[in-house]
CSV table of C-alpha atoms and ligand atoms in Angstrom, one decimal:
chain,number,residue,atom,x,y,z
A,1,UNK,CA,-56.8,45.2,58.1
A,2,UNK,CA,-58.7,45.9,61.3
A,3,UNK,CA,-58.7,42.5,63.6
A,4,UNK,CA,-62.1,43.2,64.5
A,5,UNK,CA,-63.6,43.6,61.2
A,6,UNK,CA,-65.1,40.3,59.2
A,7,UNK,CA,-65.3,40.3,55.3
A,8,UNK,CA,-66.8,37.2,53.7
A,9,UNK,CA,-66.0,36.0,50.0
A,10,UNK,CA,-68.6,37.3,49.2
A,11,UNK,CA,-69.0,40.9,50.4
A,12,UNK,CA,-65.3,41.3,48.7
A,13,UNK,CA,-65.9,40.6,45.3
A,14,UNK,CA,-68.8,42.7,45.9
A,15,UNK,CA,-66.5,45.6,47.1
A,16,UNK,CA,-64.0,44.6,43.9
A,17,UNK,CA,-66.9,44.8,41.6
A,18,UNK,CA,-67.4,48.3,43.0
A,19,UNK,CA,-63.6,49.3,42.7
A,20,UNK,CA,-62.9,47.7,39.0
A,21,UNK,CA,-66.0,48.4,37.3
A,22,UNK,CA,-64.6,45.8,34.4
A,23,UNK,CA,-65.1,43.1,37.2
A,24,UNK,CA,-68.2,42.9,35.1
A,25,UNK,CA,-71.2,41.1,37.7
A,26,UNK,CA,-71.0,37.9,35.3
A,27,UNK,CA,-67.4,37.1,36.7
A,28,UNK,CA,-68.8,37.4,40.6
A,29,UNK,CA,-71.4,35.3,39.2
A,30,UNK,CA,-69.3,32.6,38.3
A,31,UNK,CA,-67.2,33.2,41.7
A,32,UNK,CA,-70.8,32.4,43.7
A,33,UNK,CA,-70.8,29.0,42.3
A,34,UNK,CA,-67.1,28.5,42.9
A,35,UNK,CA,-67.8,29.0,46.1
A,36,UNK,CA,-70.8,26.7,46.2
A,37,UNK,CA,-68.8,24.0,44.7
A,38,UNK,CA,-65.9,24.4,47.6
A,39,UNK,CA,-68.7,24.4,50.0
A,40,UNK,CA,-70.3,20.9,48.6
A,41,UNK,CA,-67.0,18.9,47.9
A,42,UNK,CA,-65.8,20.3,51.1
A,43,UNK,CA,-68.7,18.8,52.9
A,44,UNK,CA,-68.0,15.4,50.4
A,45,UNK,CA,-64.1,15.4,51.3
A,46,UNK,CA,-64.7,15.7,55.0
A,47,UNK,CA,-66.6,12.5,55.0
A,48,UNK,CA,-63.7,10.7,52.7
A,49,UNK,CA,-62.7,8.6,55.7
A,50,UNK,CA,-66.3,7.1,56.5
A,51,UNK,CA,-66.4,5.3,52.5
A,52,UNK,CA,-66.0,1.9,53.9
A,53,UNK,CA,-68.9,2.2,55.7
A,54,UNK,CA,-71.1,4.8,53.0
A,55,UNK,CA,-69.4,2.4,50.4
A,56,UNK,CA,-66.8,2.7,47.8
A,57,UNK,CA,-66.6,3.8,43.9
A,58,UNK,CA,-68.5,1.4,41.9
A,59,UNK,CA,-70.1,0.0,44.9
A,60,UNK,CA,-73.8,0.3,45.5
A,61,UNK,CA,-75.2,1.6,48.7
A,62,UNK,CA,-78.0,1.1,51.0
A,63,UNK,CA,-80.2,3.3,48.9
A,64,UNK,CA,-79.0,1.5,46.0
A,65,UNK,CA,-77.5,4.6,44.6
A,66,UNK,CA,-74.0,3.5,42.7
A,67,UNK,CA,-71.3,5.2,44.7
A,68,UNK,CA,-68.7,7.6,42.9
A,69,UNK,CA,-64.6,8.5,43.5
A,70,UNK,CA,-64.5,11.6,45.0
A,71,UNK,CA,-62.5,13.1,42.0
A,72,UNK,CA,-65.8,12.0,39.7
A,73,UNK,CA,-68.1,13.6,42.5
A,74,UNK,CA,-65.9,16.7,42.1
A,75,UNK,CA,-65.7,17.1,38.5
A,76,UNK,CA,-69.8,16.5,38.4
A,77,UNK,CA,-70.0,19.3,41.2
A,78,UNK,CA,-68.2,21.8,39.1
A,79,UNK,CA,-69.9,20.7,36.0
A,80,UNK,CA,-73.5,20.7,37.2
A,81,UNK,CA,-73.1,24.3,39.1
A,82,UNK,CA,-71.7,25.8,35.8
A,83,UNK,CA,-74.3,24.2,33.2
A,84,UNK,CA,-77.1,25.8,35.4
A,85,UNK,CA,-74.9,29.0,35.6
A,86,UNK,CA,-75.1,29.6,32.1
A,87,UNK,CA,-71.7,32.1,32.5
A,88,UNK,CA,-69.3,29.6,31.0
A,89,UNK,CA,-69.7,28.6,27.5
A,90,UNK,CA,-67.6,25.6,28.4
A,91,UNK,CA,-65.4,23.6,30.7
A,92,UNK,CA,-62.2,21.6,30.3
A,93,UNK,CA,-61.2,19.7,32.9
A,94,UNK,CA,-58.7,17.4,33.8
A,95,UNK,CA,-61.1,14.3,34.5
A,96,UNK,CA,-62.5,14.4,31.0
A,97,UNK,CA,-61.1,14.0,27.6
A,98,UNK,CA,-63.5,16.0,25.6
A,99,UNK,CA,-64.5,20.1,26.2
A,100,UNK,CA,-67.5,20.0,28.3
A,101,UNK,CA,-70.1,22.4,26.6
A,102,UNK,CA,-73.0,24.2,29.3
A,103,UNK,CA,-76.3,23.7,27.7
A,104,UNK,CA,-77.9,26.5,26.0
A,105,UNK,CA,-74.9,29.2,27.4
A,106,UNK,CA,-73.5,29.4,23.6
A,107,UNK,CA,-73.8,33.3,24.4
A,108,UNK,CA,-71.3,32.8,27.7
A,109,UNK,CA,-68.3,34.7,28.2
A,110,UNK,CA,-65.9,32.7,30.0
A,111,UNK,CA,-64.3,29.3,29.5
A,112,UNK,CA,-63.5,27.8,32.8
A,113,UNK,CA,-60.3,24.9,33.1
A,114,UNK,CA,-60.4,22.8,36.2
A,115,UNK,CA,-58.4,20.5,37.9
A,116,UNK,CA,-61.4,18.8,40.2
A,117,UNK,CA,-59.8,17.4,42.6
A,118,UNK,CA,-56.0,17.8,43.2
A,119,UNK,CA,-54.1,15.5,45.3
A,120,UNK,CA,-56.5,12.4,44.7
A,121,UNK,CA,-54.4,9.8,46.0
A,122,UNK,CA,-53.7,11.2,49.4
A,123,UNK,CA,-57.6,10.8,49.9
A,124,UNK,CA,-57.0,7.7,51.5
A,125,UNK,CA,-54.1,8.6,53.8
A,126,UNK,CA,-56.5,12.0,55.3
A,127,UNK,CA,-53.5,14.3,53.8
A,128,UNK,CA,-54.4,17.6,51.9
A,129,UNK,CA,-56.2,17.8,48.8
A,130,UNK,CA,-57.9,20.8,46.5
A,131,UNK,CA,-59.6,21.7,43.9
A,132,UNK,CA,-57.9,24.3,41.2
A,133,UNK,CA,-59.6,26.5,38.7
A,134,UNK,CA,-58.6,29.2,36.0
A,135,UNK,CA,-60.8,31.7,34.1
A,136,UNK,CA,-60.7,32.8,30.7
A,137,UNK,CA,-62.4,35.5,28.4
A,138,UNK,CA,-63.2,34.0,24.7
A,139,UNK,CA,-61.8,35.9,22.2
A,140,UNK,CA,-64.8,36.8,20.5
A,141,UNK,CA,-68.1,36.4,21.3
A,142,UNK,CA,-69.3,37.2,17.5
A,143,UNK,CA,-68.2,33.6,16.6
A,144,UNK,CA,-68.5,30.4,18.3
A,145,UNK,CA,-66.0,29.4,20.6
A,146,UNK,CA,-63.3,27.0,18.9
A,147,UNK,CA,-60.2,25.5,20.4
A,148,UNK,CA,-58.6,28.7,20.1
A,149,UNK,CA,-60.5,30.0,22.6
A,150,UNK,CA,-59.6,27.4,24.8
A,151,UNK,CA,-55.6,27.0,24.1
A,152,UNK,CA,-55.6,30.2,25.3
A,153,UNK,CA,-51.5,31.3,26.6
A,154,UNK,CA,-51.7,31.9,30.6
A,155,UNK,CA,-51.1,35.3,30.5
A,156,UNK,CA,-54.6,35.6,28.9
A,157,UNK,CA,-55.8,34.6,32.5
A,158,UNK,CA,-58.9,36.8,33.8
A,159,UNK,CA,-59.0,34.5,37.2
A,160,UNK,CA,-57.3,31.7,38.7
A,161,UNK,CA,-57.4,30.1,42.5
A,162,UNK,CA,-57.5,26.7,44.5
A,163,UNK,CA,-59.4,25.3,47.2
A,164,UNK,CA,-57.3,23.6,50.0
A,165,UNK,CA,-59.1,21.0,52.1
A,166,UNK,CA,-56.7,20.9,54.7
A,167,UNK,CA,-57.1,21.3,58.5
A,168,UNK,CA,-59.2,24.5,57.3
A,169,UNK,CA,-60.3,24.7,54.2
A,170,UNK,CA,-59.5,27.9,52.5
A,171,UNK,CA,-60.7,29.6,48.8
A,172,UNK,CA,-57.5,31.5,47.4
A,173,UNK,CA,-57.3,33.4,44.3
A,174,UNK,CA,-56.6,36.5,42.2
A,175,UNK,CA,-57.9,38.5,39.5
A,176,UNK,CA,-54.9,40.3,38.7
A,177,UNK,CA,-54.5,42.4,41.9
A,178,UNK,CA,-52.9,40.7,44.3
A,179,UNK,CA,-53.8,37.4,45.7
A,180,UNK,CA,-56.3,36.5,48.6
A,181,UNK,CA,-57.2,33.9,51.0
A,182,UNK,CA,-60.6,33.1,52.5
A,183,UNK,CA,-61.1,30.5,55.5
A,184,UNK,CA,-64.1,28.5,55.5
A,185,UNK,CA,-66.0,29.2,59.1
A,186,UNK,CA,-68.1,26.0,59.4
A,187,UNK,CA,-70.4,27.1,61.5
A,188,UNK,CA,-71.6,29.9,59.4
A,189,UNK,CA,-70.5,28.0,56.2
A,190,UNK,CA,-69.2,31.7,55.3
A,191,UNK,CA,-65.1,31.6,53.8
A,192,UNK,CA,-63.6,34.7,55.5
A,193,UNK,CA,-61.2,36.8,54.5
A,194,UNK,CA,-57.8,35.5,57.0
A,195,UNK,CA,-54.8,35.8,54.3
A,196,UNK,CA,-55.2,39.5,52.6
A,197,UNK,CA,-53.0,40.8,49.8
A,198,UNK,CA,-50.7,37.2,50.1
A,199,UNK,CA,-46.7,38.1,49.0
A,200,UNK,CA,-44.4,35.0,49.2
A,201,UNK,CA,-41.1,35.7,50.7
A,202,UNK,CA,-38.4,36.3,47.5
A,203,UNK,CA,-36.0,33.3,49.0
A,204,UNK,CA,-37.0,30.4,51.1
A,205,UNK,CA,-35.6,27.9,52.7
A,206,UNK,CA,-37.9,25.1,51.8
A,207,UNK,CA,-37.1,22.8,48.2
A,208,UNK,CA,-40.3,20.2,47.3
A,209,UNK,CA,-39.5,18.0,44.5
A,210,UNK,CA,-40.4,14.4,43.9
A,211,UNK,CA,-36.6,13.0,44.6
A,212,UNK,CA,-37.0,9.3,43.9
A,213,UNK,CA,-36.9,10.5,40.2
A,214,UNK,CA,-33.5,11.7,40.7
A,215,UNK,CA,-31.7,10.3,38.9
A,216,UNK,CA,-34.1,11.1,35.7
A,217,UNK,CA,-33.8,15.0,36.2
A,218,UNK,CA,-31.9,17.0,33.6
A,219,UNK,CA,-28.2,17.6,35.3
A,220,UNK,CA,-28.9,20.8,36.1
A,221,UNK,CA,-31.8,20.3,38.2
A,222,UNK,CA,-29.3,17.1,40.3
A,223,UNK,CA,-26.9,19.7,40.6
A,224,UNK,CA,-29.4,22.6,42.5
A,225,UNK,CA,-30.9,19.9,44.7
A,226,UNK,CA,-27.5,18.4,45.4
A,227,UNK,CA,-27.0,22.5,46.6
A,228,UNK,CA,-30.1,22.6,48.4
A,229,UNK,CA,-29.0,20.3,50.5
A,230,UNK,CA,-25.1,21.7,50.9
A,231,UNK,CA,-24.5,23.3,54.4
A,232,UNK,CA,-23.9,26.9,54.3
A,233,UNK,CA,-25.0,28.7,57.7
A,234,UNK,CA,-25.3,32.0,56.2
A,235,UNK,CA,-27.5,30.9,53.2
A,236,UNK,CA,-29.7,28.9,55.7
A,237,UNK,CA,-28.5,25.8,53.7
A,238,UNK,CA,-29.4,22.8,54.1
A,239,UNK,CA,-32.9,23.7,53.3
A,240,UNK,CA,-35.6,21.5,54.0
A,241,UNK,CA,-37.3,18.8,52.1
A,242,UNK,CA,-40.9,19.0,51.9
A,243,UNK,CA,-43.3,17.1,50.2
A,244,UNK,CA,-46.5,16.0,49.8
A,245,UNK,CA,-47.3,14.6,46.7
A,246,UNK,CA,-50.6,17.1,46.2
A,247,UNK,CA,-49.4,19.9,44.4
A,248,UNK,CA,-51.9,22.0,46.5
A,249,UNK,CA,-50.4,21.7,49.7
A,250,UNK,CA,-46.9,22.1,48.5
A,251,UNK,CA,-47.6,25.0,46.8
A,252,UNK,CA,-49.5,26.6,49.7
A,253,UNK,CA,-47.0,25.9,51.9
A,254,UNK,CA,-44.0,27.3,50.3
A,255,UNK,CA,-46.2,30.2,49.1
A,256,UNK,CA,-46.9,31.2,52.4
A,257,UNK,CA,-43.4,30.1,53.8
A,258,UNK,CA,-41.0,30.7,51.0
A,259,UNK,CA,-39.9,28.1,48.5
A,260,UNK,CA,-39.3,26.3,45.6
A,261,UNK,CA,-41.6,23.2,44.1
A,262,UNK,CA,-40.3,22.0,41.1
A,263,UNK,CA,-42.1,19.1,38.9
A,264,UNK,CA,-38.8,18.5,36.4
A,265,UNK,CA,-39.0,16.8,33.4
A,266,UNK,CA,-38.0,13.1,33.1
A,267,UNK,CA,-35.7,10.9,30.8
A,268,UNK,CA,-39.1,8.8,30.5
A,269,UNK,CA,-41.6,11.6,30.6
A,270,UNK,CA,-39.5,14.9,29.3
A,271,UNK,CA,-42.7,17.1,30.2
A,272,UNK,CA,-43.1,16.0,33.1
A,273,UNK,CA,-46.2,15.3,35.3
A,274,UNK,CA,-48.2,18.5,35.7
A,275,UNK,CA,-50.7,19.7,33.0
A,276,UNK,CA,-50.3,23.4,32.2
A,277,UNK,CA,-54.4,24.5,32.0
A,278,UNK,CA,-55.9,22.8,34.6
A,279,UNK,CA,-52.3,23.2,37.4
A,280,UNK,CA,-49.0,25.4,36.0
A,281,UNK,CA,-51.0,28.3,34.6
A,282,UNK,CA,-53.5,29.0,37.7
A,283,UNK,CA,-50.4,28.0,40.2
A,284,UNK,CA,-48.1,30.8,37.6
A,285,UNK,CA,-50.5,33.4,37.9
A,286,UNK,CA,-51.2,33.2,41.3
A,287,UNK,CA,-47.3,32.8,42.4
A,288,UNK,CA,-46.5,35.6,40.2
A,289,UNK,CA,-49.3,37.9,41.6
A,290,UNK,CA,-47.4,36.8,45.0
A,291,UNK,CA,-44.3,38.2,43.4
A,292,UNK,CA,-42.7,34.5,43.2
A,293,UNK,CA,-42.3,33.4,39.4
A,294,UNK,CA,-43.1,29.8,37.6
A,295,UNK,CA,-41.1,28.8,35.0
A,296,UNK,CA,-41.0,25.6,32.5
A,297,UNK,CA,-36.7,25.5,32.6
A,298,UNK,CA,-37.2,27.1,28.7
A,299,UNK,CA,-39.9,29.5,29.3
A,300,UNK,CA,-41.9,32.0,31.7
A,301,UNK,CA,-44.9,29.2,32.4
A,302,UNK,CA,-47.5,31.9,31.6
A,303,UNK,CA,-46.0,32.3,27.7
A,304,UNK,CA,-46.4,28.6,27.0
A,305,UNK,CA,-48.6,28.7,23.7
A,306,UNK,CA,-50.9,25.6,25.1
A,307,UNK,CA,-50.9,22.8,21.7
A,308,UNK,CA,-53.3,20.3,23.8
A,309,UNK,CA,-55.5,20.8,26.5
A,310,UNK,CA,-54.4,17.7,28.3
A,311,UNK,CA,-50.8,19.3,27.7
A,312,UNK,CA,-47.8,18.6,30.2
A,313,UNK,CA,-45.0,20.9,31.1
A,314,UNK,CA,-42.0,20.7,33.5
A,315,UNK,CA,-42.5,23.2,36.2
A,316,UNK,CA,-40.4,25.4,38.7
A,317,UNK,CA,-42.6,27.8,40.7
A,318,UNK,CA,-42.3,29.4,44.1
A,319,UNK,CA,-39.5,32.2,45.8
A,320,UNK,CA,-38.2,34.3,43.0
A,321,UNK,CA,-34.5,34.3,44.0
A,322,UNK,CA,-34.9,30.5,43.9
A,323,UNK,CA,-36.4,29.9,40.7
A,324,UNK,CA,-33.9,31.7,39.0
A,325,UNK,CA,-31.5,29.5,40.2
A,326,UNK,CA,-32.3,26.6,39.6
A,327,UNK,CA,-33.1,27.6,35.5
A,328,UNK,CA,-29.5,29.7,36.0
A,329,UNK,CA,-27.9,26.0,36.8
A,330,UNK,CA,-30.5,24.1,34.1
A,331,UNK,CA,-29.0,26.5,31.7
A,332,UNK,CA,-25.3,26.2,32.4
A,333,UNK,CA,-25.7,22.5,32.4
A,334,UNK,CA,-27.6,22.4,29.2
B,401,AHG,P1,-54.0,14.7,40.5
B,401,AHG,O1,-54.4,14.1,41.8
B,401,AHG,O2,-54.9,15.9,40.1
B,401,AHG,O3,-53.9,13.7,39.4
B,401,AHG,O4,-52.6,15.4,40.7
B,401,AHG,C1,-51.5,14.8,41.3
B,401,AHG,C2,-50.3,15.6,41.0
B,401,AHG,C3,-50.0,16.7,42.0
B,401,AHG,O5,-51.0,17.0,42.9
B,401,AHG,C4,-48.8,16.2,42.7
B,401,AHG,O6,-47.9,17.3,43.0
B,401,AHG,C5,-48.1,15.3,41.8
B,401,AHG,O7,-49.2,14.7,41.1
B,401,AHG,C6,-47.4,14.2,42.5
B,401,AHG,O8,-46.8,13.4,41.6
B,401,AHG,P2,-45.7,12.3,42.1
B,401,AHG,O9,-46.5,11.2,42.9
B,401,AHG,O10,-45.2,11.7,40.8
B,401,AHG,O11,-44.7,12.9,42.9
B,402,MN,MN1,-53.7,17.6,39.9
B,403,MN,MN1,-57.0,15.8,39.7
């Protein structure tokens, strides 16, 4: 890419649209207010640390206007943006039990899955956050949309991304070709192409994984952490810990840097934490388009047949060399 040149979001998915004519202008369309919704809870997140003084959720403030959570403000963002939008037929998200259907969009192509706001409880702290979304087509647009349409494997993914509000804020996703990443310029309010055609490093030497649970994880999983931290100078070992506790940041990281994140399953909660519409299948497909895999410890992450939408799945996602390896140990330890 030429240093001196400046592409906006915007003027790529033009350019894409141009290259693939399939990018139909209805899936740019629903980019646009992506893009507005990164802008608004961006501007929402970055004034996090002044609710004691704006007021807190359930409080009322001086215009007497009840205050919301910022994971309630970001769901209604995403919500409001898509029923004027009229693309989606529907949205599931994370924050809401029930499919959220866009008023009089019955004719929409797309079903949208979101996780609003990712990283919620690190609000407080000022750590990173984001928001994560992933696009599918319904399977036919003769009939209405059931929950077939929506239990739709990953693989079926038309686009997925994630919005990091971090020291920059940043708009990364993929359609299939590659992955991208745009950084927000506030003073033109204009994300910016910074991180083009994004490949994550086949080994790493970072591991992220939760490790009070320990002694929970399947043996296999104990062992490969237990080698993580083993001292080998050649194999860069021991690798460094690293984490968070906002999936979004971990992943970023490591995807930029080389690693592994890994969300096992427990003794007490076999499936884990993470819930495979609205986190593992976005995360898979962009990690995979990276060249890094994601993997459940029985299954390729984007196979999963989804049963529920709220559905939870162990994960293992990052450097390629070190997923296998840790499933390679899961699987000898079985
Ligand atoms: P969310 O804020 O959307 O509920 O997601 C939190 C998730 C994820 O971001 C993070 O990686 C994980 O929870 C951390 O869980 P632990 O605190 O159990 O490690
Ligand atoms: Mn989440
Ligand atoms: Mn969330």
């Amino acid at each position: 890419m030429n240093q001196n040149t400046l592409i906006t979001l915007n003027q790529f998915i033009s350019d894409q649209q141009n290259k693939f004519p399939f990018v139909k202008g209805t899936l740019s369309k629903i980019f646009g207010d992506l893009q507005l919704a990164a802008k608004m809870i961006n501007r929402d997140v970055r004034k996090a640390g002044l609710i004691d003084i704006l007021g807190n959720f359930g409080e009322t403030n001086v215009q007497g206007e009840e205050q919301k959570k910022l994971d309630v403000i970001s769901n209604d963002v995403f919500m409001r943006l898509m029923d004027l939008s009229g693309a989606c037929v529907c949205v599931v998200s994370e924050e809401d039990e029930h499919i959220h259907w866009c008023p009089g969009a019955e004719d929409g192509k797309y079903i949208l899955a979101i996780d609003p706001l990712d990283g919620s409880s690190n609000i407080d702290v000022n750590a990173s956050i984001g928001s994560i979304f992933s696009i599918y087509k319904r399977l036919s647009p003769d009939k209405p949309v059931d929950h077939e349409d929506i239990l739709q494997k990953g693989v079926n993914q038309v686009a997925a991304g994630y919005i990091i509000y971090g020291t920059a804020t940043m708009f990364v996703y993929t359609t299939g070709s590659g992955v991208n990443g745009f950084t927000l310029d506030d003073s033109i309010q204009e994300f910016c192409l910074s991180h083009a055609d994004i490949k994550t490093p086949s080994m790493g030497s970072i591991f992220s994984v939760n490790e009070g649970n320990l002694k929970e994880f399947p043996e296999g999983v104990i062992k490969y952490i237990d080698y993580c931290k083993g001292e080998n100078k050649d194999e860069k070992r021991p690798y460094s810990a690293r984490y968070i506790g906002s999936l979004i940041a971990d992943f970023h990281r490591n995807l930029l840097k080389g690693g592994i994140y890994m969300y096992p399953g427990t003794t007490k909660a076999p499936n884990g934490k993470l819930r495979l519409l609205y986190e593992c299948n976005p995360m898979a497909f962009l990690v995979e388009q990276a060249g890094g895999k994601a993997h459940s410890g029985s299954q390729r992450i984007m196979e999963i047949q989804p049963e529920t939408f709220h559905q939870r799945v162990p994960v293992f996602i990052g450097s390629g060399d070190m997923v296998d390896h840790v499933i390679g140990m899961m699987n000898e330890n079985k």
